[in-house]
Coordinates of C-alpha atoms in Angstrom, one line a residue:
Chain P
M1 CA 14.3 14.8 -11.0
N2 CA 12.1 13.3 -13.7
H3 CA 10.4 11.0 -11.2
L4 CA 9.4 14.0 -9.1
S5 CA 7.5 15.5 -12.0
V6 CA 5.7 12.2 -12.6
L7 CA 4.8 12.1 -8.9
L8 CA 3.7 15.7 -8.8
K9 CA 1.5 15.1 -11.9
K10 CA -0.1 12.2 -10.0
E11 CA -0.7 14.4 -6.9
W12 CA -2.4 17.0 -9.1
L13 CA -4.6 14.4 -10.8
E14 CA -5.5 13.0 -7.4
A15 CA -6.3 16.4 -6.0
S16 CA -8.5 17.3 -8.9
R17 CA -10.3 13.9 -9.0
S18 CA -11.0 14.0 -5.3
Y19 CA -12.2 17.7 -5.7
K20 CA -9.6 18.8 -3.2
L21 CA -8.5 21.4 -5.7
L22 CA -12.1 22.8 -5.5
W23 CA -13.1 22.5 -1.9
F24 CA -9.9 23.6 -0.3
P25 CA -10.0 27.1 -1.9
V26 CA -13.8 27.3 -1.4
V27 CA -13.5 26.7 2.3
F28 CA -10.8 29.3 2.6
M29 CA -12.7 31.7 0.5
F30 CA -15.7 31.3 2.8
L31 CA -13.4 31.8 5.8
G32 CA -12.0 35.0 4.1
I33 CA -15.5 36.4 3.5
I34 CA -17.1 35.7 6.8
Q35 CA -14.9 37.9 9.0
P36 CA -15.3 41.2 7.1
L37 CA -19.0 40.5 6.5
S38 CA -19.8 39.6 10.1
S39 CA -17.8 42.5 11.5
Y40 CA -19.5 45.0 9.2
Y41 CA -23.0 43.8 9.7
L42 CA -22.6 43.1 13.4
P43 CA -25.1 45.8 14.5
Q44 CA -27.7 44.5 12.0
I45 CA -27.1 40.9 13.1
L46 CA -27.6 41.9 16.7
E47 CA -30.8 43.7 15.7
L48 CA -32.1 40.6 13.8
A49 CA -31.3 38.3 16.7
G50 CA -33.7 40.2 18.9
G51 CA -31.6 43.1 19.8
L52 CA -30.1 43.8 23.2
P53 CA -32.1 43.8 26.4
E54 CA -33.4 47.1 27.4
G55 CA -31.1 49.3 29.3
V56 CA -28.0 47.5 28.0
N57 CA -25.8 49.7 25.9
I58 CA -22.7 48.5 24.3
A59 CA -20.4 50.6 22.3
L60 CA -19.1 48.6 19.4
P61 CA -15.4 49.4 18.9
Q62 CA -14.3 51.3 15.9
I63 CA -13.0 48.5 13.6
T64 CA -10.4 49.3 11.1
A65 CA -9.7 47.4 7.9
E66 CA -6.4 46.1 9.4
D67 CA -8.2 44.7 12.4
V68 CA -10.6 42.8 10.2
L69 CA -7.8 41.2 8.2
A70 CA -6.0 40.4 11.4
S71 CA -9.0 38.6 12.9
T72 CA -9.5 36.8 9.6
V73 CA -6.1 35.2 10.1
T74 CA -6.3 34.6 13.8
N75 CA -10.0 33.7 14.2
Q76 CA -10.8 32.0 10.9
F77 CA -7.7 30.6 9.2
D78 CA -6.0 29.6 12.4
Q79 CA -9.0 27.7 13.7
L80 CA -11.3 26.2 11.2
G81 CA -8.6 26.6 8.5
L82 CA -6.1 24.7 10.6
L83 CA -8.6 22.0 11.1
V84 CA -9.3 21.7 7.4
I85 CA -5.6 21.5 6.5
V86 CA -5.0 18.7 9.0
I87 CA -8.1 16.8 8.1
G88 CA -7.5 17.2 4.4
M89 CA -3.9 16.0 4.7
M90 CA -4.2 13.3 7.4
S91 CA -4.4 10.3 5.1
I92 CA -1.9 11.3 2.4
V93 CA 0.9 9.0 3.4
V94 CA -1.2 6.6 5.5
S95 CA -3.4 5.5 2.7
D96 CA -0.4 4.8 0.4
K97 CA 1.2 2.7 3.2
D98 CA -2.1 0.8 3.7
N99 CA -3.0 -0.1 0.2
G100 CA 0.5 -0.9 -0.8
M101 CA 0.9 1.9 -3.4
L102 CA 4.0 3.1 -1.5
T103 CA 5.5 -0.3 -2.0
F104 CA 4.6 -0.2 -5.7
I105 CA 6.2 3.2 -6.1
L106 CA 9.3 2.1 -4.3
T107 CA 9.7 -1.1 -6.2
R108 CA 10.0 1.1 -9.3
N109 CA 13.0 3.4 -9.8
A110 CA 11.6 6.2 -7.6
S111 CA 13.3 6.9 -4.3
L112 CA 11.6 7.4 -1.0
G113 CA 13.0 11.0 -1.0
E114 CA 11.3 11.7 -4.3
Y115 CA 8.1 10.2 -3.1
L116 CA 8.0 12.3 0.1
L117 CA 9.1 15.5 -1.7
G118 CA 6.3 14.9 -4.3
K119 CA 3.7 14.6 -1.5
W120 CA 5.1 17.6 0.3
I121 CA 5.3 19.9 -2.6
G122 CA 1.9 18.7 -3.9
Q123 CA 0.1 19.4 -0.6
A124 CA 2.0 22.6 0.0
A125 CA 0.9 23.9 -3.4
I126 CA -2.8 23.1 -2.7
V127 CA -2.6 24.8 0.7
A128 CA -0.8 27.8 -0.8
G129 CA -3.5 28.2 -3.5
A130 CA -6.3 27.9 -0.9
V131 CA -4.8 30.3 1.7
A132 CA -3.9 32.8 -0.9
T133 CA -7.4 32.7 -2.4
G134 CA -9.0 33.1 1.0
M135 CA -6.6 36.0 1.9
L136 CA -7.2 37.9 -1.3
I137 CA -10.9 37.5 -1.0
A138 CA -10.7 38.8 2.5
G139 CA -8.6 41.7 1.3
L140 CA -11.1 42.5 -1.4
Y141 CA -14.1 42.5 0.9
T142 CA -12.3 44.5 3.5
S143 CA -11.3 47.1 1.0
Y144 CA -14.8 47.3 -0.2
L145 CA -16.6 47.4 3.1
Y146 CA -14.0 49.3 5.1
S147 CA -11.0 51.0 3.6
F148 CA -8.3 50.1 1.2
V149 CA -5.4 47.9 2.6
P150 CA -2.2 48.1 0.5
L151 CA -1.8 44.8 -1.5
S152 CA 1.9 44.7 -0.6
R153 CA 1.0 44.3 3.1
I154 CA -1.5 41.6 2.5
V155 CA 1.0 39.7 0.3
A156 CA 3.8 40.1 2.9
G157 CA 1.5 39.0 5.7
L158 CA 0.3 36.1 3.6
G159 CA 3.9 35.0 2.9
V160 CA 4.7 34.9 6.6
Y161 CA 1.4 33.2 7.5
Y162 CA 2.0 30.7 4.8
T163 CA 5.2 29.6 6.4
W164 CA 3.2 28.6 9.5
C165 CA 0.8 26.7 7.1
L166 CA 3.8 24.9 5.7
F167 CA 4.7 23.9 9.2
M168 CA 1.2 22.4 9.6
V169 CA 1.5 20.5 6.3
T170 CA 4.9 19.1 7.2
L171 CA 3.9 18.1 10.7
T172 CA 0.9 16.2 9.3
L173 CA 3.2 14.6 6.7
L174 CA 5.6 13.5 9.5
M175 CA 2.7 12.1 11.5
G176 CA 1.5 10.3 8.4
S177 CA 4.9 8.6 8.1
L178 CA 5.1 7.7 11.8
L179 CA 1.6 6.5 12.5
S180 CA -0.5 3.9 10.7
R181 CA -4.0 5.3 11.2
S182 CA -5.3 8.6 9.8
S183 CA -7.4 9.3 12.8
G184 CA -4.2 9.1 14.9
V185 CA -2.5 11.4 12.5
A186 CA -5.3 13.9 12.8
V187 CA -5.4 13.7 16.6
V188 CA -1.7 14.1 17.2
S189 CA -1.2 16.8 14.6
L190 CA -4.2 18.8 15.9
F191 CA -3.0 18.4 19.5
V192 CA 0.5 19.7 18.7
L193 CA -0.7 22.6 16.5
I194 CA -3.4 23.7 18.9
F195 CA -1.0 23.4 21.8
L196 CA 1.5 25.7 19.9
K197 CA -1.4 28.0 19.0
V198 CA -2.6 28.3 22.6
A199 CA 1.0 28.8 23.8
T200 CA 1.1 32.0 21.8
A201 CA -1.3 33.5 24.3
L202 CA 1.2 33.0 27.1
G203 CA 3.6 35.6 25.9
S204 CA 7.2 35.4 27.3
G205 CA 10.4 34.7 25.4
F206 CA 9.5 31.3 24.3
Q207 CA 7.3 32.8 21.6
I208 CA 10.4 33.6 19.5
M209 CA 10.8 29.9 19.0
N210 CA 7.2 29.1 18.4
P211 CA 6.1 28.5 14.8
A212 CA 2.5 29.5 15.7
H213 CA 3.9 32.9 16.7
L214 CA 4.3 33.5 12.9
T215 CA 0.6 34.3 12.8
N216 CA 1.2 37.3 15.2
H217 CA 4.0 38.4 13.0
A218 CA 1.8 38.2 9.9
V219 CA -1.0 40.1 11.7
H220 CA 1.5 42.8 12.7
I221 CA 2.8 43.1 9.2
M222 CA -0.7 43.6 7.9
I223 CA -1.6 46.2 10.6
S224 CA 1.6 48.2 10.7
G225 CA 3.7 47.1 7.8
S226 CA 6.4 45.6 9.9
A227 CA 6.9 42.4 11.8
L228 CA 7.3 42.0 15.6
P229 CA 10.8 41.9 16.9
H230 CA 12.8 38.7 16.4
F231 CA 10.8 37.8 13.4
M232 CA 13.9 36.3 11.7
T233 CA 14.4 33.9 14.6
T234 CA 10.9 32.6 14.5
A235 CA 11.0 32.2 10.8
A236 CA 14.4 30.4 10.9
V237 CA 13.2 28.1 13.7
T238 CA 10.1 27.2 11.7
L239 CA 12.0 26.5 8.5
L240 CA 14.5 24.5 10.4
L241 CA 11.8 22.4 12.0
I242 CA 10.2 21.8 8.6
V243 CA 13.5 20.5 7.2
V244 CA 14.0 18.3 10.3
F245 CA 10.4 16.9 10.0
L246 CA 11.1 16.0 6.4
I247 CA 14.3 14.3 7.3
L248 CA 12.7 12.4 10.1
S249 CA 9.9 11.2 7.8
H250 CA 12.5 9.9 5.4
F251 CA 14.6 8.4 8.2
Y252 CA 11.6 6.5 9.7
L253 CA 10.0 5.3 6.5
S254 CA 13.3 4.0 5.1
R255 CA 13.7 1.8 8.2
K256 CA 10.2 0.6 8.4
E257 CA 9.0 -2.6 6.9
L258 CA 6.3 -1.9 4.5
P259 CA 3.4 -4.2 3.9
A260 CA 3.7 -6.0 0.6
S261 CA 0.1 -5.7 -0.3
Chain Y
M1 CA 21.9 -19.5 -16.8
S2 CA 20.4 -18.8 -13.4
I3 CA 18.5 -15.5 -13.3
L4 CA 18.0 -15.7 -9.5
Q5 CA 20.1 -17.4 -7.0
V6 CA 19.3 -17.4 -3.3
N7 CA 21.9 -18.6 -0.8
H8 CA 21.4 -19.2 2.9
L9 CA 18.6 -16.7 3.1
Q10 CA 17.4 -16.0 6.7
K11 CA 15.0 -13.6 8.3
K12 CA 14.5 -13.1 12.0
Y13 CA 12.0 -10.8 13.7
G14 CA 13.6 -10.5 17.2
E15 CA 14.0 -14.1 18.4
Q16 CA 11.6 -15.5 16.0
E17 CA 13.1 -17.2 12.9
I18 CA 10.6 -16.7 10.0
I19 CA 12.9 -18.0 7.3
K20 CA 15.5 -20.6 8.2
D21 CA 18.5 -20.9 5.8
I22 CA 16.9 -21.2 2.4
G23 CA 18.6 -21.7 -0.9
F24 CA 17.3 -22.2 -4.4
Q25 CA 17.9 -21.1 -8.0
I26 CA 15.7 -20.0 -10.8
Q27 CA 16.8 -20.6 -14.4
Q28 CA 15.9 -18.4 -17.3
G29 CA 12.5 -19.3 -18.8
E30 CA 11.4 -21.4 -15.8
F31 CA 8.0 -21.1 -14.3
S32 CA 8.4 -21.8 -10.6
A33 CA 5.8 -22.1 -7.8
L34 CA 6.5 -21.4 -4.2
L35 CA 4.1 -23.7 -2.4
G36 CA 3.3 -23.6 1.3
P37 CA 0.5 -23.3 3.7
N38 CA -0.5 -19.9 5.1
G39 CA 2.2 -18.6 7.4
A40 CA 4.9 -20.6 5.8
G41 CA 6.9 -17.5 4.9
K42 CA 6.1 -17.2 1.3
T43 CA 5.3 -13.5 1.4
T44 CA 8.4 -12.8 3.5
I45 CA 10.6 -14.5 0.9
I46 CA 9.0 -12.5 -1.8
K47 CA 9.4 -9.2 0.1
M48 CA 13.1 -9.9 0.5
L49 CA 13.4 -10.8 -3.2
I50 CA 11.8 -7.5 -4.4
G51 CA 14.0 -5.6 -1.9
I52 CA 11.5 -4.1 0.5
T53 CA 12.5 -6.3 3.4
K54 CA 16.1 -6.7 4.4
P55 CA 17.3 -10.3 5.0
S56 CA 18.9 -11.1 8.3
G57 CA 21.4 -13.2 6.5
G58 CA 22.4 -14.8 3.2
Q59 CA 22.4 -13.4 -0.2
I60 CA 20.2 -12.8 -3.2
L61 CA 21.9 -12.8 -6.6
F62 CA 20.5 -11.6 -9.8
Q63 CA 22.4 -13.0 -12.8
G64 CA 25.2 -13.8 -10.5
E65 CA 25.5 -10.3 -9.0
R66 CA 24.3 -8.5 -5.9
H67 CA 22.1 -5.6 -6.6
D68 CA 21.0 -3.0 -4.1
R69 CA 18.5 -1.7 -6.7
K70 CA 16.8 -4.9 -7.9
R71 CA 14.0 -3.0 -9.4
P72 CA 14.8 -3.1 -13.1
F73 CA 15.1 -6.9 -12.9
I74 CA 11.8 -7.6 -11.3
G75 CA 8.2 -7.1 -12.0
Y76 CA 6.1 -7.5 -8.9
L77 CA 2.4 -8.3 -8.3
P78 CA 1.3 -8.3 -4.7
Q79 CA -1.4 -10.4 -3.2
H80 CA -4.2 -7.8 -3.1
P81 CA -3.3 -5.1 -5.5
T82 CA -5.5 -2.1 -4.8
F83 CA -3.9 0.7 -6.8
Y84 CA -5.5 4.1 -6.9
S85 CA -9.2 3.6 -7.5
W86 CA -9.5 7.1 -8.9
M87 CA -7.0 6.4 -11.7
T88 CA -7.9 4.8 -15.0
G89 CA -6.0 1.6 -16.0
K90 CA -4.1 3.5 -18.6
E91 CA -3.1 6.3 -16.2
L92 CA -1.8 3.7 -13.7
L93 CA 0.3 2.1 -16.3
T94 CA 1.6 5.4 -17.5
F95 CA 2.4 6.5 -13.9
L96 CA 4.2 3.3 -12.9
G97 CA 5.9 3.1 -16.3
R98 CA 7.2 6.6 -16.1
L99 CA 8.6 5.8 -12.6
S100 CA 10.5 2.9 -14.2
D101 CA 12.1 5.4 -16.6
I102 CA 10.4 4.2 -19.8
D103 CA 10.2 7.1 -22.3
Q104 CA 6.9 8.2 -23.4
E105 CA 7.0 6.7 -26.9
S106 CA 8.0 3.2 -26.1
L107 CA 5.6 3.3 -23.1
E108 CA 2.7 4.0 -25.5
Q109 CA 3.7 1.1 -27.6
R110 CA 4.3 -1.2 -24.7
M111 CA 1.0 -0.2 -23.0
H112 CA -0.9 -1.0 -26.1
E113 CA 0.6 -4.5 -26.3
L114 CA 0.1 -5.3 -22.7
L115 CA -3.5 -4.1 -22.5
E116 CA -4.2 -6.2 -25.5
L117 CA -2.5 -9.2 -23.9
V118 CA -4.4 -9.0 -20.6
G119 CA -7.6 -8.2 -22.3
L120 CA -8.2 -4.7 -20.8
S121 CA -8.1 -2.7 -24.1
K122 CA -11.7 -1.8 -23.8
A123 CA -11.6 -0.9 -20.1
K124 CA -8.3 1.1 -20.2
N125 CA -10.1 4.5 -19.8
K126 CA -12.3 3.4 -17.0
R127 CA -11.6 4.1 -13.4
I128 CA -9.9 1.2 -11.6
G129 CA -12.5 1.5 -8.8
T130 CA -15.0 0.0 -11.3
Y131 CA -12.9 -3.0 -12.2
S132 CA -13.7 -6.5 -11.0
G133 CA -11.2 -8.5 -8.9
G134 CA -10.0 -10.4 -11.9
M135 CA -9.6 -7.2 -14.0
K136 CA -7.5 -5.7 -11.2
Q137 CA -5.3 -8.8 -11.1
R138 CA -4.8 -8.6 -14.9
L139 CA -4.0 -4.9 -14.6
G140 CA -1.5 -6.0 -12.0
I141 CA 0.1 -8.3 -14.4
A142 CA 0.3 -5.6 -17.0
Q143 CA 1.9 -3.1 -14.6
A144 CA 4.4 -5.8 -13.5
L145 CA 5.5 -6.5 -17.1
I146 CA 5.6 -2.9 -18.3
H147 CA 9.3 -2.4 -17.9
Q148 CA 10.1 -5.8 -19.4
P149 CA 11.6 -7.3 -16.2
K150 CA 13.8 -10.4 -16.3
L151 CA 11.8 -12.0 -13.6
L152 CA 8.1 -11.7 -12.8
I153 CA 7.3 -12.3 -9.1
M154 CA 3.7 -12.8 -8.1
D155 CA 2.3 -13.3 -4.6
E156 CA -0.8 -15.5 -4.7
P157 CA -2.0 -14.2 -8.0
V158 CA -5.1 -16.4 -8.3
S159 CA -6.0 -17.4 -4.8
A160 CA -8.6 -14.6 -4.3
L161 CA -10.4 -14.9 -7.6
D162 CA -13.7 -16.6 -8.5
P163 CA -13.5 -19.7 -10.7
L164 CA -14.0 -17.7 -13.9
G165 CA -11.5 -15.1 -13.0
R166 CA -9.1 -17.8 -12.0
R167 CA -9.5 -19.6 -15.3
D168 CA -8.8 -16.3 -17.2
M169 CA -5.7 -15.7 -15.1
L170 CA -4.3 -19.2 -15.6
E171 CA -4.8 -18.8 -19.3
L172 CA -3.1 -15.5 -19.2
L173 CA -0.2 -16.8 -17.2
K174 CA 0.2 -19.7 -19.7
S175 CA 0.5 -17.2 -22.5
I176 CA 3.1 -15.0 -20.9
K177 CA 5.0 -18.1 -19.7
Q178 CA 6.6 -18.5 -23.1
N179 CA 8.8 -15.5 -22.9
T180 CA 9.0 -14.6 -19.2
T181 CA 10.7 -16.2 -16.2
I182 CA 8.1 -16.4 -13.4
L183 CA 8.1 -17.1 -9.7
F184 CA 4.7 -17.2 -8.0
S185 CA 3.5 -18.2 -4.6
T186 CA 0.3 -20.1 -3.9
H187 CA -1.3 -22.4 -1.5
I188 CA -3.5 -23.9 -4.2
L189 CA -1.7 -27.0 -5.4
H190 CA -3.8 -27.5 -8.4
D191 CA -2.6 -24.1 -9.8
A192 CA 1.0 -25.1 -9.2
E193 CA 0.4 -28.5 -10.9
E194 CA -1.1 -26.9 -13.9
L195 CA 1.4 -24.2 -14.6
S196 CA 4.8 -24.8 -13.1
D197 CA 8.0 -26.5 -14.3
K198 CA 9.4 -26.3 -10.9
I199 CA 8.1 -26.3 -7.4
L200 CA 9.5 -25.1 -4.1
I201 CA 7.7 -26.5 -1.1
L202 CA 8.0 -24.3 2.0
N203 CA 6.8 -25.0 5.5
Q204 CA 7.5 -23.0 8.7
G205 CA 10.3 -21.1 7.1
E206 CA 12.1 -24.2 5.8
L207 CA 12.4 -25.4 2.2
L208 CA 11.2 -29.0 2.2
F209 CA 11.7 -29.7 -1.5
S210 CA 12.8 -28.0 -4.6
G211 CA 12.7 -29.6 -8.1
T212 CA 10.4 -30.3 -11.0
L213 CA 6.9 -31.7 -10.6
H214 CA 8.2 -34.9 -12.0
Q215 CA 10.9 -35.2 -9.5
V216 CA 8.6 -34.6 -6.5
L217 CA 6.3 -37.3 -7.7
E218 CA 9.1 -39.7 -8.5
S219 CA 10.9 -39.3 -5.1
H220 CA 7.9 -38.8 -2.8
Q221 CA 4.9 -40.4 -4.4
Q222 CA 3.5 -43.4 -2.5
P223 CA 0.6 -45.7 -3.3
I224 CA -2.5 -45.4 -1.2
F225 CA -5.7 -47.3 -0.8
I226 CA -9.0 -45.5 -1.2
I227 CA -12.0 -47.2 0.4
Q228 CA -15.4 -45.8 -0.1
A229 CA -18.4 -46.9 2.0
P230 CA -21.3 -45.1 3.8
R231 CA -20.7 -43.7 7.3
V232 CA -17.0 -43.3 7.0
H233 CA -16.5 -42.1 10.6
E234 CA -18.0 -45.2 12.1
W235 CA -15.7 -47.7 10.6
A236 CA -12.6 -45.7 9.8
P237 CA -11.2 -45.9 13.3
K238 CA -11.5 -49.7 13.2
L239 CA -8.8 -49.8 10.5
V240 CA -6.0 -48.9 13.0
N241 CA -3.3 -51.5 13.1
E242 CA 0.2 -50.3 14.1
N243 CA 2.0 -53.1 12.3
I244 CA 0.4 -52.6 8.9
V245 CA -1.3 -49.3 8.5
E246 CA 0.8 -46.1 8.5
S247 CA -2.0 -43.5 8.4
I248 CA -5.7 -43.2 7.9
D249 CA -7.2 -40.0 6.4
P250 CA -11.0 -39.9 6.3
T251 CA -12.2 -37.3 3.9
G252 CA -15.8 -36.9 2.9
C253 CA -17.2 -40.2 1.8
F254 CA -14.0 -42.2 1.5
V255 CA -10.9 -43.0 3.5
K256 CA -7.3 -42.8 2.3
V257 CA -5.2 -45.5 3.8
R258 CA -1.4 -45.5 3.6
V259 CA 0.1 -48.9 4.4
K260 CA 3.7 -50.0 5.1
D261 CA 3.7 -52.8 2.6
I262 CA 1.3 -53.0 -0.4
A263 CA 0.9 -56.8 -0.6
S264 CA 0.3 -57.6 3.0
G265 CA -1.6 -54.4 3.5
R266 CA -4.0 -55.3 0.7
I267 CA -4.8 -58.7 2.2
W268 CA -5.2 -57.2 5.7
L269 CA -7.6 -54.5 4.5
L270 CA -9.7 -56.9 2.5
D271 CA -9.9 -59.2 5.5
R272 CA -10.9 -56.3 7.7
I273 CA -13.6 -55.2 5.2
R274 CA -15.0 -58.7 5.2
S275 CA -15.0 -59.1 9.0
L276 CA -16.6 -55.6 9.5
Q277 CA -19.1 -56.4 6.7
L278 CA -18.5 -53.0 5.1
P279 CA -20.9 -52.3 2.2
I280 CA -18.0 -50.9 0.1
Q281 CA -18.6 -49.0 -3.0
K282 CA -15.0 -48.6 -4.0
F283 CA -11.7 -50.2 -3.2
E284 CA -8.8 -48.8 -5.1
L285 CA -5.0 -48.6 -5.1
V286 CA -3.9 -45.2 -6.5
Q287 CA -0.8 -43.1 -6.6
E288 CA -0.8 -40.1 -4.3
S289 CA -1.6 -36.7 -5.8
L290 CA 0.6 -33.7 -5.3
E291 CA -1.9 -32.6 -2.6
D292 CA -1.4 -35.8 -0.7
I293 CA 2.3 -35.5 -0.8
F294 CA 2.2 -31.9 0.2
I295 CA -0.1 -32.5 3.1
R296 CA 2.1 -35.4 4.3
M297 CA 5.2 -33.1 4.0
V298 CA 3.9 -30.1 5.9
R299 CA 2.4 -32.2 8.7

């Protein structure tokens, strides 16, 4: 596994040179801050925006700390965050295929499996760092502005949510292996992910098998301390799909004719 | 001993035969050129040699044996090496060297030697993105040699360079020629003539000739007449004579005429010049250059 460490080192260097190590966590930090802040200051924001028309009275619901964290995940991370993950990862395999670096790496002693694993672990680590940073910042702000949320719940929810992020990363990696343009990778990945995400609103038994449903599990864990029923099934299906995607990437790339330059 | 032996190599994409039953050998220490026009199949052959494309038939033997993993044997330089522009030259060599299982200590040593050899010692800590085309190509040579391969394969190493970069590259290739076996593809005949011991002429997936430069000249070279006079295109068509003239090739300000028989051809041409009253500036009998032979072969 010596090659893997060389490849991972390269991923790290690339991520730091392209400032991905910086802007990924910064984006998620921003997403983590915005929900607690905007919920807390909503009355003032409404006031500043000109207030409500006369005679209109709205009763703002009593928001709890748990609600804020839950909407951070569903409204911020799962929308803008998802977009950022896909856009940030869309060219990871495509560019190597295009410029011939993949051929270079494979005409050395490294195997395709090591290459893909290197990419996957590298990107997964960047996303892990970013999502965790964003989540912890959200927790910090929520605890300060609202009330204290036990760290253990945040961490547990984060862990479950991260499995869904891992699914996003792996899907994008698979699309990168199958397709030859990064715009195509982004469009197809986003389509699939948003479709799954929208499908969570439909309810019904299918949700158990939907990786996007992990967000709801994560939210429930943060709110109540326990996941929704059938959590293990959803998690198992997601992990299984991740493994299948990795195998498919390998299967496809090993049969594809790579450009020589 | 032959380092590389290729027998009955074939490649088909669907119905289309890109490479048709090709066989050749490369001996230790040889500098061979794979010559052919664009689309002849040079890159396809190279891709099969380095093991990223599977042949449809035939075999490729390295030192007499089949190898699924040919990588330790071969150093490879593609046509347009791009590398990672965000890496420095030294980082790239380290990265690729480590992937070839060279340990850190010998890698440092080797890198130092190679950067010296290709003249990039000063630029080793600069980003590859700032390198010129020639520097990238030289870095490409360094990365191809880092694991001390038995055979260095290069796809059009000089075709895309400006005259200065080309000159540098040719000098560099001459200096590594002494202790490396090299196979390179090109469509520039002059480069092949200048560097190689052996040439392989390829056209439309078929090997037309393989042998030394001397052999190709000896077996294929024919004498041709060169006639120079103003307004070539006006009088060149008037030299057609099926019994005597084999081909007429007007290029620039002169015409190359190949005749069936030198003695009678000369008399006929001189007669013709007199009767057309051509104000000739030059009338010369020369031996064909490699380029003439090549063009004749691939047409």
